[in-house]
Amino acid sequence: MILPLWSGIMSALKTQADLAQTLPFAPPTTLVFDGFIASYNELIGPLFNSILFTSIATILSCLLGSICGFVVAKLKFRGSNTVFLLLTIGIFLPYQSIIIPLFITIRNLGIYDSLWVMVLVHTIYGIPMTTLLFRSYYESIPESLFKAAKVDGAGIMTIYQRIILPLSPLPFVVAGVFQFTSIWNDYLFALTLTNINFEPASFALSNIAGSTETAWNNVMAGSFLYSLPVIIIFVLLGKYLMQGLMAGAVKG
Amino acid sequence: MILPLWSGIMSALKTQADLAQTLPFAPPTTLVFDGFIASYNELIGPLFNSILFTSIATILSCLLGSICGFVVAKLKFRGSNTVFLLLTIGIFLPYQSIIIPLFITIRNLGIYDSLWVMVLVHTIYGIPMTTLLFRSYYESIPESLFKAAKVDGAGIMTIYQRIILPLSPLPFVVAGVFQFTSIWNDYLFALTLTNINFEPASFALSNIAGSTETAWNNVMAGSFLYSLPVIIIFVLLGKYLMQGLMAGAVKG
Amino acid sequence: MTNIRISNLVKKYGESNAVNNVDIDIKNSELFILLGPSGCGKTTTLLCIAGLIKPEEGEIWFDEQIVTSAEKNYYERPQDRNVAMVFQDYAIYPHMTVFKNIAFPLEIKNMDKKEIEKLVHSTAKSLGIEELLDRKPKQLSGGQRQRVALARAIVREPNAFLMDEPLSNLDAKLRIFARAELKKLHRRLGITTIYVTHDQIEAMSLGDRIAILNKGEIEQIDKPQTIFDLPKNLFVAGFIGSPPMNLIDGSVKEENGTVYFTTKKINYKVPSEFSIVKELKGKEIVLGIRPEDIKLSKNESDNSIKATIEIIELTGREFEVHLKVEEERIIALIRNIENFKINDVVNLIFDEEKLHFFNKETGENTYYESRK
Amino acid sequence: MTNIRISNLVKKYGESNAVNNVDIDIKNSELFILLGPSGCGKTTTLLCIAGLIKPEEGEIWFDEQIVTSAEKNYYERPQDRNVAMVFQDYAIYPHMTVFKNIAFPLEIKNMDKKEIEKLVHSTAKSLGIEELLDRKPKQLSGGQRQRVALARAIVREPNAFLMDEPLSNLDAKLRIFARAELKKLHRRLGITTIYVTHDQIEAMSLGDRIAILNKGEIEQIDKPQTIFDLPKNLFVAGFIGSPPMNLIDGSVKEENGTVYFTTKKINYKVPSEFSIVKELKGKEIVLGIRPEDIKLSKNESDNSIKATIEIIELTGREFEVHLKVEEERIIALIRNIENFKINDVVNLIFDEEKLHFFNKETGENTYYESRK
């Protein structure tokens, strides 16, 4: 895992000629940024698009997942098993089996190839996973806390805002990072539901790889640029992410 | 989620003409299996390929994940935090950032476009997730059970075989279904690392969609055929999957 | 300062009744204990009073006001009942400071900020936790958490306190002092308190009155001393007291006008004040005697029973002597063991005033009604 | 049938020492108790003996054989030590039947199948669980699980039993009987047993000898009665006995040849047999008296102390009276409360033979060495 990453960065810093002569993981003989400049120009627009819809969809799916998770975990009701079944199916359902009818629906709605279609699709598709994550965390919050808050005079909304939400930073990090990376990495929705008007970065990157047949340095630099937001998020939130994953409460 | 699925199946059972005249979710006026027959002929080979490598990679990544999870959860050692960090990165790392160097490496190894490259890549890529899943389950097995087995005379291998493994059916179902569906749904590795020689179903399906421009009935039937293995697994294992997901032990 | 009346309460979980026809009338300012083994329905009853669960049958009244009525499908919401609850795990909000925890119920009421500050400080002071107000719950010991939970309950001046095993997470030593503190607090505030516990010593030492529950039904409601001296039935007799009352199965025999309690080997003359037991002739009865009401003697005497010492255990200031009479095991509690050792055959002398006789079939103490 | 010697054991967790310089010599066939509050290092010591954790310093010997030596970096593996362990949660393998659970250690040894069957059956029979052999652990009650865990330990005929709070998950009543069963079992098998508990009554009643641990160090090793009658220091005095010994801070004063223990309000004449305390003149000392060694009287007498009754609690057969002498709180345990009520001022009379005097600075009982 480390080796391909390393040779990717090395390749990105090489000239075309250098690339042909040296081993992938050897450092470049002359350091050049041609690859970065070329791919930067091609990727900057799509990267901006991706950051936009990924962030919005991440935040929305986490918030909605937190609310749904609270409802499923703490407000037991009839049919909660059915809800759980639907969530499970929602997580494991193959994209491919719904992508084409979805495509037709989206076309008919007239939001094809826009920011909103990506936000909408990813938010909805993300909710089952985030709900499950938040649910498992909220299950571990002792029942007595809810009872105490009720007896202390709080209604459901107050309990959510003043007790549940302040206790949720760790699951928000876990669900957030999970959602961000999987939306960021998505290729299939990007391929099907967007075109040149609102091109996401994952799709644009594969165009670089496809068009400039052997310009590996460009491709490598593009890959690196593409990975950068995820890496930044990791550096910023990695500590909390690991805490969240290791905590008894919210698990893998 | 239900609506697109429904209209997909309906569309698959229509003729081309019927399809153009009716709403997507209306039942077909005449029931035809043309779509199914056409897509079956195109998909049967790739479907077989996919079932093969998906099953093998799923079993391998679960087994290895179970062993790694046991090691990480119960044989505390120095550097286990580092292992955990690597696992986390392994889960969240964007495919795209390593796919091209990986492509080069695979080419050089001479296993491009074969069963083994898909098994290898998916097994390795799956291990972080399965390890984390098994770890969180094994963490919840009381420490005293391991201590008791040790004092009773059992070595590490015996403990794994006679205590851990028999206690693991639920996490095996959860990790197995999770791995199966995500390997099955993979498009990017399929696109990059295979060609006509060993074509996976996800890739073949998008070819149907791409080539026969408006033959929606074929595409729908193909989507349905493609989803069938996942649906079968759900029907067979759904009960245990839900148990596993709802159990305190293995979450999300 | 509220009288709480529970009538005919029934709560089902699935097929079985967690609470079955419970009737209790709790007086103003009383410290009332719900005591029983786990699963007896005591906590369920408490949660019904708090409004946190809805019973299938029955009514609950706070003074003249109905708060729960299954018949009328009327359930006042927990937040409107103005009761305060203390939980076994204290249920302190982990993300709030001690101050915020205590202030929470007041803030919900939209009380004036200055007023809140004043009330929280005075309450914290009265419980000796004023210097902890800025701490987070993580930094508190078990005893401190318990007092924070109490403070949060007290600060609201509620109609009633509902306490669900509030001392069971404290260590044994702290519990003794916390118990005394709680009792003083109750005396000072005079607020009706319903206290759930499975610990019979806690119940005995704290309660004004105790209701003993078993399998969802009430076995006895009485003052602690009465429950100890005159258990209504076999369940109560076996549940109250540690070590528990010795219960010996046997039957009644009359010979030459003398009534005997007999087993295979025991032939015990029933004292004249218990002569009513002869009405149970032919039926199975159970003789009950507490370990502390048995004396051990080397010498045989009238009406003594021969037994073999199996084990002698020191429990601090007393010795628990495990004895065997045929298959029966009897425990006696004595202060001085010098004359006895294991495997000795000794004579047991029961304190005749402290005997109990139960009808085995119904479980009833034959003398409960006449002596109450 | 093994003598176990622990010398100079040290186990660190991070910076702090969980176990610090522990020396114990456990005799053949002894039932030896490690007693202390949670975190005192008692379980850590037990796990070192089992070989499940490796100490940083010290040695452990089974008879003449060394099994752990930090100095020589030699640690015999747990599976080779042939000790059997019973855990607090019983650690029964949940996927195996009771039979398989008991057979597990024998199967590991590759014992003959018929032999295993015979041994498992006879062991199960001796513990009265023969009819449970086909059950899964889920179907067992707490008491039954505990016996399965015991059976699995016994079946191997180990060098020693290591028990980590094996009774603490049983309810109070069952615990009393399980304790007696355990004691009989130990007497029958005669296998060296090391028993960890935090419950002082359990320790007193079960142990041949007790080691009291606190913060990783041994405070006292003695027979139960000695520990109760002659606690070596303040920690032991406060830890053993329920309610705990009253400990009153004060100092020594000598006036006209009479030695007094004094606090702000108390002026207590020290009985002549404790005259050595006058050597502590000018230093802080602590007077210790157990609640059961205090009498209450309406009448003032020589050397009595005035106190106010704060609370009276019934604890079954006795009353716990909480008294106040200036800031000191004193608990007395008396059988008859008829003459007293709350807020009465009474006179406390200490049983002079049961007094203890501790040096506050060192914590030592001033009379431990001379009376031992």
PDB file of N, CA, C and O in Angstrom, chain C residues 173 176 179-181 184 187 204-205 225 228 238-239 242 292 310-311 313-314 316-320 322 329 333 335 342, chain D residues 173 176 179-181 184 187 204-205 225 228 238-239 242 292 310-311 313-314 316-320 322 329 333 335 342:
ATOM      1  N   LYS C 173     -18.345   0.591  52.648  1.00  0.00           N
ATOM      2  CA  LYS C 173     -18.115   1.514  53.749  1.00  0.00           C
ATOM      3  C   LYS C 173     -18.834   2.832  53.519  1.00  0.00           C
ATOM      4  O   LYS C 173     -19.510   3.355  54.393  1.00  0.00           O
ATOM      5  N   ILE C 176     -22.682   2.937  54.116  1.00  0.00           N
ATOM      6  CA  ILE C 176     -23.211   3.099  55.471  1.00  0.00           C
ATOM      7  C   ILE C 176     -23.379   4.580  55.799  1.00  0.00           C
ATOM      8  O   ILE C 176     -24.394   5.003  56.342  1.00  0.00           O
ATOM      9  N   ARG C 179     -26.065   6.303  53.550  1.00  0.00           N
ATOM     10  CA  ARG C 179     -27.385   5.934  54.030  1.00  0.00           C
ATOM     11  C   ARG C 179     -27.833   6.897  55.129  1.00  0.00           C
ATOM     12  O   ARG C 179     -28.946   7.417  55.106  1.00  0.00           O
ATOM     13  N   ALA C 180     -26.933   7.136  56.065  1.00  0.00           N
ATOM     14  CA  ALA C 180     -27.258   8.041  57.174  1.00  0.00           C
ATOM     15  C   ALA C 180     -27.499   9.462  56.653  1.00  0.00           C
ATOM     16  O   ALA C 180     -28.428  10.142  57.093  1.00  0.00           O
ATOM     17  N   GLU C 181     -26.677   9.893  55.691  1.00  0.00           N
ATOM     18  CA  GLU C 181     -26.847  11.229  55.116  1.00  0.00           C
ATOM     19  C   GLU C 181     -28.229  11.361  54.464  1.00  0.00           C
ATOM     20  O   GLU C 181     -28.921  12.354  54.616  1.00  0.00           O
ATOM     21  N   LYS C 184     -30.941  11.725  56.996  1.00  0.00           N
ATOM     22  CA  LYS C 184     -30.990  13.071  57.556  1.00  0.00           C
ATOM     23  C   LYS C 184     -31.611  14.059  56.569  1.00  0.00           C
ATOM     24  O   LYS C 184     -32.410  14.917  56.924  1.00  0.00           O
ATOM     25  N   ARG C 187     -35.252  13.736  56.425  1.00  0.00           N
ATOM     26  CA  ARG C 187     -35.889  14.324  57.601  1.00  0.00           C
ATOM     27  C   ARG C 187     -35.938  15.842  57.467  1.00  0.00           C
ATOM     28  O   ARG C 187     -36.920  16.482  57.833  1.00  0.00           O
ATOM     29  N   MET C 204     -34.299  -1.927  55.663  1.00  0.00           N
ATOM     30  CA  MET C 204     -34.614  -1.928  57.093  1.00  0.00           C
ATOM     31  C   MET C 204     -34.146  -0.645  57.751  1.00  0.00           C
ATOM     32  O   MET C 204     -34.843  -0.061  58.581  1.00  0.00           O
ATOM     33  N   SER C 205     -32.944  -0.195  57.424  1.00  0.00           N
ATOM     34  CA  SER C 205     -32.371   0.924  58.152  1.00  0.00           C
ATOM     35  C   SER C 205     -32.904   2.263  57.662  1.00  0.00           C
ATOM     36  O   SER C 205     -32.915   3.231  58.400  1.00  0.00           O
ATOM     37  N   GLN C 225     -39.446  -2.934  61.600  1.00  0.00           N
ATOM     38  CA  GLN C 225     -39.379  -3.805  62.776  1.00  0.00           C
ATOM     39  C   GLN C 225     -40.451  -4.898  62.697  1.00  0.00           C
ATOM     40  O   GLN C 225     -40.184  -6.052  63.011  1.00  0.00           O
ATOM     41  N   PHE C 228     -39.486  -7.582  60.275  1.00  0.00           N
ATOM     42  CA  PHE C 228     -38.453  -8.457  60.814  1.00  0.00           C
ATOM     43  C   PHE C 228     -39.023  -9.411  61.865  1.00  0.00           C
ATOM     44  O   PHE C 228     -38.726 -10.604  61.869  1.00  0.00           O
ATOM     45  N   GLY C 238     -37.841 -15.633  54.483  1.00  0.00           N
ATOM     46  CA  GLY C 238     -36.575 -16.038  53.883  1.00  0.00           C
ATOM     47  C   GLY C 238     -35.808 -14.875  53.303  1.00  0.00           C
ATOM     48  O   GLY C 238     -34.591 -14.937  53.158  1.00  0.00           O
ATOM     49  N   PHE C 239     -36.508 -13.794  52.988  1.00  0.00           N
ATOM     50  CA  PHE C 239     -35.851 -12.683  52.301  1.00  0.00           C
ATOM     51  C   PHE C 239     -35.205 -11.699  53.272  1.00  0.00           C
ATOM     52  O   PHE C 239     -34.165 -11.126  52.981  1.00  0.00           O
ATOM     53  N   SER C 242     -30.021 -11.560  57.527  1.00  0.00           N
ATOM     54  CA  SER C 242     -28.815 -12.152  56.955  1.00  0.00           C
ATOM     55  C   SER C 242     -27.917 -12.597  58.093  1.00  0.00           C
ATOM     56  O   SER C 242     -27.543 -11.783  58.914  1.00  0.00           O
ATOM     57  N   GLU C 292     -29.815 -15.904  64.955  1.00  0.00           N
ATOM     58  CA  GLU C 292     -29.412 -15.275  66.213  1.00  0.00           C
ATOM     59  C   GLU C 292     -30.286 -15.689  67.378  1.00  0.00           C
ATOM     60  O   GLU C 292     -29.989 -15.361  68.516  1.00  0.00           O
ATOM     61  N   GLU C 310     -20.838 -28.467  61.266  1.00  0.00           N
ATOM     62  CA  GLU C 310     -20.149 -28.731  59.999  1.00  0.00           C
ATOM     63  C   GLU C 310     -19.051 -27.721  59.715  1.00  0.00           C
ATOM     64  O   GLU C 310     -17.966 -28.072  59.286  1.00  0.00           O
ATOM     65  N   ILE C 311     -19.373 -26.467  59.912  1.00  0.00           N
ATOM     66  CA  ILE C 311     -18.429 -25.414  59.577  1.00  0.00           C
ATOM     67  C   ILE C 311     -18.623 -24.278  60.557  1.00  0.00           C
ATOM     68  O   ILE C 311     -19.742 -24.000  61.004  1.00  0.00           O
ATOM     69  N   GLU C 313     -17.708 -20.252  60.778  1.00  0.00           N
ATOM     70  CA  GLU C 313     -17.158 -19.125  60.036  1.00  0.00           C
ATOM     71  C   GLU C 313     -17.173 -17.880  60.903  1.00  0.00           C
ATOM     72  O   GLU C 313     -18.189 -17.533  61.490  1.00  0.00           O
ATOM     73  N   LEU C 314     -16.044 -17.190  60.931  1.00  0.00           N
ATOM     74  CA  LEU C 314     -15.982 -15.911  61.620  1.00  0.00           C
ATOM     75  C   LEU C 314     -16.472 -14.841  60.648  1.00  0.00           C
ATOM     76  O   LEU C 314     -16.090 -14.811  59.496  1.00  0.00           O
ATOM     77  N   GLY C 316     -16.539 -11.464  61.614  1.00  0.00           N
ATOM     78  CA  GLY C 316     -16.252 -10.190  62.254  1.00  0.00           C
ATOM     79  C   GLY C 316     -16.457 -10.374  63.739  1.00  0.00           C
ATOM     80  O   GLY C 316     -15.677 -11.030  64.406  1.00  0.00           O
ATOM     81  N   ARG C 317     -17.554  -9.839  64.222  1.00  0.00           N
ATOM     82  CA  ARG C 317     -17.785  -9.933  65.657  1.00  0.00           C
ATOM     83  C   ARG C 317     -18.522 -11.205  66.058  1.00  0.00           C
ATOM     84  O   ARG C 317     -18.692 -11.500  67.221  1.00  0.00           O
ATOM     85  N   GLU C 318     -19.028 -11.948  65.056  1.00  0.00           N
ATOM     86  CA  GLU C 318     -19.813 -13.118  65.398  1.00  0.00           C
ATOM     87  C   GLU C 318     -19.326 -14.325  64.615  1.00  0.00           C
ATOM     88  O   GLU C 318     -18.599 -14.204  63.640  1.00  0.00           O
ATOM     89  N   PHE C 319     -19.788 -15.488  65.062  1.00  0.00           N
ATOM     90  CA  PHE C 319     -19.476 -16.704  64.335  1.00  0.00           C
ATOM     91  C   PHE C 319     -20.746 -17.267  63.734  1.00  0.00           C
ATOM     92  O   PHE C 319     -21.772 -17.339  64.397  1.00  0.00           O
ATOM     93  N   GLU C 320     -20.636 -17.647  62.461  1.00  0.00           N
ATOM     94  CA  GLU C 320     -21.740 -18.304  61.803  1.00  0.00           C
ATOM     95  C   GLU C 320     -21.456 -19.784  61.911  1.00  0.00           C
ATOM     96  O   GLU C 320     -20.450 -20.272  61.390  1.00  0.00           O
ATOM     97  N   HIS C 322     -22.535 -23.468  60.917  1.00  0.00           N
ATOM     98  CA  HIS C 322     -23.380 -24.267  60.039  1.00  0.00           C
ATOM     99  C   HIS C 322     -23.562 -25.640  60.670  1.00  0.00           C
ATOM    100  O   HIS C 322     -22.580 -26.333  60.945  1.00  0.00           O
ATOM    101  N   ARG C 329     -30.097 -28.245  57.012  1.00  0.00           N
ATOM    102  CA  ARG C 329     -28.957 -27.421  57.393  1.00  0.00           C
ATOM    103  C   ARG C 329     -29.463 -26.228  58.168  1.00  0.00           C
ATOM    104  O   ARG C 329     -30.390 -25.548  57.750  1.00  0.00           O
ATOM    105  N   LEU C 333     -26.003 -18.159  64.881  1.00  0.00           N
ATOM    106  CA  LEU C 333     -25.074 -17.044  64.972  1.00  0.00           C
ATOM    107  C   LEU C 333     -24.747 -16.854  66.433  1.00  0.00           C
ATOM    108  O   LEU C 333     -25.626 -16.557  67.237  1.00  0.00           O
ATOM    109  N   ARG C 335     -21.785 -15.498  69.578  1.00  0.00           N
ATOM    110  CA  ARG C 335     -20.677 -14.566  69.803  1.00  0.00           C
ATOM    111  C   ARG C 335     -19.418 -15.292  70.265  1.00  0.00           C
ATOM    112  O   ARG C 335     -18.320 -14.833  70.045  1.00  0.00           O
ATOM    113  N   ILE C 342     -15.436 -28.078  65.065  1.00  0.00           N
ATOM    114  CA  ILE C 342     -16.076 -28.796  63.966  1.00  0.00           C
ATOM    115  C   ILE C 342     -16.264 -30.265  64.303  1.00  0.00           C
ATOM    116  O   ILE C 342     -15.415 -30.872  64.973  1.00  0.00           O
TER     117      ILE C 342
ATOM    118  N   LYS D 173     -27.835 -14.198  49.383  1.00  0.00           N
ATOM    119  CA  LYS D 173     -28.252 -15.395  50.092  1.00  0.00           C
ATOM    120  C   LYS D 173     -27.464 -16.616  49.624  1.00  0.00           C
ATOM    121  O   LYS D 173     -26.932 -17.384  50.411  1.00  0.00           O
ATOM    122  N   ILE D 176     -23.824 -16.990  50.901  1.00  0.00           N
ATOM    123  CA  ILE D 176     -23.555 -17.565  52.222  1.00  0.00           C
ATOM    124  C   ILE D 176     -23.419 -19.086  52.125  1.00  0.00           C
ATOM    125  O   ILE D 176     -22.512 -19.680  52.706  1.00  0.00           O
ATOM    126  N   ARG D 179     -20.297 -20.148  50.051  1.00  0.00           N
ATOM    127  CA  ARG D 179     -19.100 -19.979  50.871  1.00  0.00           C
ATOM    128  C   ARG D 179     -18.858 -21.234  51.692  1.00  0.00           C
ATOM    129  O   ARG D 179     -17.749 -21.759  51.746  1.00  0.00           O
ATOM    130  N   ALA D 180     -19.921 -21.705  52.320  1.00  0.00           N
ATOM    131  CA  ALA D 180     -19.798 -22.905  53.151  1.00  0.00           C
ATOM    132  C   ALA D 180     -19.418 -24.115  52.292  1.00  0.00           C
ATOM    133  O   ALA D 180     -18.561 -24.918  52.681  1.00  0.00           O
ATOM    134  N   GLU D 181     -20.030 -24.217  51.093  1.00  0.00           N
ATOM    135  CA  GLU D 181     -19.705 -25.325  50.187  1.00  0.00           C
ATOM    136  C   GLU D 181     -18.228 -25.289  49.807  1.00  0.00           C
ATOM    137  O   GLU D 181     -17.549 -26.312  49.777  1.00  0.00           O
ATOM    138  N   LYS D 184     -16.028 -26.478  52.598  1.00  0.00           N
ATOM    139  CA  LYS D 184     -16.042 -27.940  52.732  1.00  0.00           C
ATOM    140  C   LYS D 184     -15.238 -28.606  51.624  1.00  0.00           C
ATOM    141  O   LYS D 184     -14.487 -29.556  51.863  1.00  0.00           O
ATOM    142  N   ARG D 187     -11.640 -28.375  52.317  1.00  0.00           N
ATOM    143  CA  ARG D 187     -11.237 -29.313  53.361  1.00  0.00           C
ATOM    144  C   ARG D 187     -11.131 -30.734  52.783  1.00  0.00           C
ATOM    145  O   ARG D 187     -10.227 -31.480  53.130  1.00  0.00           O
ATOM    146  N   MET D 204     -12.868 -13.160  56.101  1.00  0.00           N
ATOM    147  CA  MET D 204     -12.827 -13.587  57.495  1.00  0.00           C
ATOM    148  C   MET D 204     -13.376 -14.993  57.643  1.00  0.00           C
ATOM    149  O   MET D 204     -12.833 -15.822  58.379  1.00  0.00           O
ATOM    150  N   SER D 205     -14.477 -15.266  56.944  1.00  0.00           N
ATOM    151  CA  SER D 205     -15.154 -16.522  57.199  1.00  0.00           C
ATOM    152  C   SER D 205     -14.502 -17.688  56.457  1.00  0.00           C
ATOM    153  O   SER D 205     -14.608 -18.829  56.876  1.00  0.00           O
ATOM    154  N   GLN D 225      -9.008 -14.087  62.970  1.00  0.00           N
ATOM    155  CA  GLN D 225      -9.333 -13.583  64.309  1.00  0.00           C
ATOM    156  C   GLN D 225      -8.305 -12.551  64.760  1.00  0.00           C
ATOM    157  O   GLN D 225      -8.654 -11.526  65.347  1.00  0.00           O
ATOM    158  N   PHE D 228      -8.845  -9.253  63.104  1.00  0.00           N
ATOM    159  CA  PHE D 228      -9.990  -8.549  63.668  1.00  0.00           C
ATOM    160  C   PHE D 228      -9.660  -7.959  65.042  1.00  0.00           C
ATOM    161  O   PHE D 228      -9.984  -6.810  65.334  1.00  0.00           O
ATOM    162  N   GLY D 238      -9.548   0.191  59.725  1.00  0.00           N
ATOM    163  CA  GLY D 238     -10.682   0.793  59.044  1.00  0.00           C
ATOM    164  C   GLY D 238     -11.294  -0.132  58.015  1.00  0.00           C
ATOM    165  O   GLY D 238     -12.459   0.016  57.663  1.00  0.00           O
ATOM    166  N   PHE D 239     -10.518  -1.097  57.527  1.00  0.00           N
ATOM    167  CA  PHE D 239     -10.994  -1.935  56.434  1.00  0.00           C
ATOM    168  C   PHE D 239     -11.793  -3.137  56.927  1.00  0.00           C
ATOM    169  O   PHE D 239     -12.742  -3.571  56.285  1.00  0.00           O
ATOM    170  N   SER D 242     -17.709  -4.366  59.875  1.00  0.00           N
ATOM    171  CA  SER D 242     -18.789  -3.593  59.277  1.00  0.00           C
ATOM    172  C   SER D 242     -19.906  -3.465  60.292  1.00  0.00           C
ATOM    173  O   SER D 242     -20.423  -4.464  60.756  1.00  0.00           O
ATOM    174  N   GLU D 292     -19.452  -2.350  68.060  1.00  0.00           N
ATOM    175  CA  GLU D 292     -20.066  -3.306  68.988  1.00  0.00           C
ATOM    176  C   GLU D 292     -19.431  -3.267  70.372  1.00  0.00           C
ATOM    177  O   GLU D 292     -19.937  -3.908  71.296  1.00  0.00           O
ATOM    178  N   GLU D 310     -27.851  10.985  66.530  1.00  0.00           N
ATOM    179  CA  GLU D 310     -28.297  11.640  65.294  1.00  0.00           C
ATOM    180  C   GLU D 310     -29.314  10.799  64.543  1.00  0.00           C
ATOM    181  O   GLU D 310     -30.293  11.292  64.024  1.00  0.00           O
ATOM    182  N   ILE D 311     -28.995   9.548  64.437  1.00  0.00           N
ATOM    183  CA  ILE D 311     -29.824   8.655  63.641  1.00  0.00           C
ATOM    184  C   ILE D 311     -29.802   7.272  64.272  1.00  0.00           C
ATOM    185  O   ILE D 311     -28.782   6.847  64.816  1.00  0.00           O
ATOM    186  N   GLU D 313     -30.632   3.385  63.114  1.00  0.00           N
ATOM    187  CA  GLU D 313     -30.997   2.539  61.980  1.00  0.00           C
ATOM    188  C   GLU D 313     -31.112   1.098  62.433  1.00  0.00           C
ATOM    189  O   GLU D 313     -30.223   0.570  63.085  1.00  0.00           O
ATOM    190  N   LEU D 314     -32.203   0.469  62.041  1.00  0.00           N
ATOM    191  CA  LEU D 314     -32.348  -0.959  62.292  1.00  0.00           C
ATOM    192  C   LEU D 314     -31.657  -1.709  61.165  1.00  0.00           C
ATOM    193  O   LEU D 314     -31.823  -1.390  59.998  1.00  0.00           O
ATOM    194  N   GLY D 316     -31.724  -5.209  61.060  1.00  0.00           N
ATOM    195  CA  GLY D 316     -32.111  -6.599  61.244  1.00  0.00           C
ATOM    196  C   GLY D 316     -32.176  -6.858  62.723  1.00  0.00           C
ATOM    197  O   GLY D 316     -33.071  -6.370  63.396  1.00  0.00           O
ATOM    198  N   ARG D 317     -31.204  -7.561  63.224  1.00  0.00           N
ATOM    199  CA  ARG D 317     -31.251  -7.894  64.645  1.00  0.00           C
ATOM    200  C   ARG D 317     -30.635  -6.832  65.536  1.00  0.00           C
ATOM    201  O   ARG D 317     -30.726  -6.899  66.747  1.00  0.00           O
ATOM    202  N   GLU D 318     -29.959  -5.847  64.936  1.00  0.00           N
ATOM    203  CA  GLU D 318     -29.286  -4.837  65.744  1.00  0.00           C
ATOM    204  C   GLU D 318     -29.635  -3.435  65.279  1.00  0.00           C
ATOM    205  O   GLU D 318     -30.151  -3.248  64.179  1.00  0.00           O
ATOM    206  N   PHE D 319     -29.302  -2.471  66.115  1.00  0.00           N
ATOM    207  CA  PHE D 319     -29.488  -1.086  65.738  1.00  0.00           C
ATOM    208  C   PHE D 319     -28.142  -0.411  65.579  1.00  0.00           C
ATOM    209  O   PHE D 319     -27.254  -0.575  66.421  1.00  0.00           O
ATOM    210  N   GLU D 320     -28.021   0.322  64.495  1.00  0.00           N
ATOM    211  CA  GLU D 320     -26.826   1.111  64.277  1.00  0.00           C
ATOM    212  C   GLU D 320     -27.177   2.510  64.753  1.00  0.00           C
ATOM    213  O   GLU D 320     -28.076   3.145  64.206  1.00  0.00           O
ATOM    214  N   HIS D 322     -26.016   6.284  65.106  1.00  0.00           N
ATOM    215  CA  HIS D 322     -25.027   7.278  64.670  1.00  0.00           C
ATOM    216  C   HIS D 322     -25.015   8.401  65.692  1.00  0.00           C
ATOM    217  O   HIS D 322     -26.040   9.013  65.960  1.00  0.00           O
ATOM    218  N   ARG D 329     -17.962  11.738  64.266  1.00  0.00           N
ATOM    219  CA  ARG D 329     -19.128  10.882  64.174  1.00  0.00           C
ATOM    220  C   ARG D 329     -18.754   9.503  64.646  1.00  0.00           C
ATOM    221  O   ARG D 329     -17.745   8.948  64.229  1.00  0.00           O
ATOM    222  N   LEU D 333     -23.225  -0.059  67.930  1.00  0.00           N
ATOM    223  CA  LEU D 333     -24.125  -1.115  67.504  1.00  0.00           C
ATOM    224  C   LEU D 333     -24.733  -1.717  68.759  1.00  0.00           C
ATOM    225  O   LEU D 333     -24.012  -2.260  69.596  1.00  0.00           O
ATOM    226  N   ARG D 335     -28.205  -3.829  70.746  1.00  0.00           N
ATOM    227  CA  ARG D 335     -29.314  -4.752  70.477  1.00  0.00           C
ATOM    228  C   ARG D 335     -30.662  -4.163  70.867  1.00  0.00           C
ATOM    229  O   ARG D 335     -31.679  -4.510  70.317  1.00  0.00           O
ATOM    230  N   ILE D 342     -33.889   9.724  68.966  1.00  0.00           N
ATOM    231  CA  ILE D 342     -33.069  10.706  68.273  1.00  0.00           C
ATOM    232  C   ILE D 342     -33.004  12.013  69.046  1.00  0.00           C
ATOM    233  O   ILE D 342     -33.973  12.421  69.678  1.00  0.00           O
TER     234      ILE D 342
END
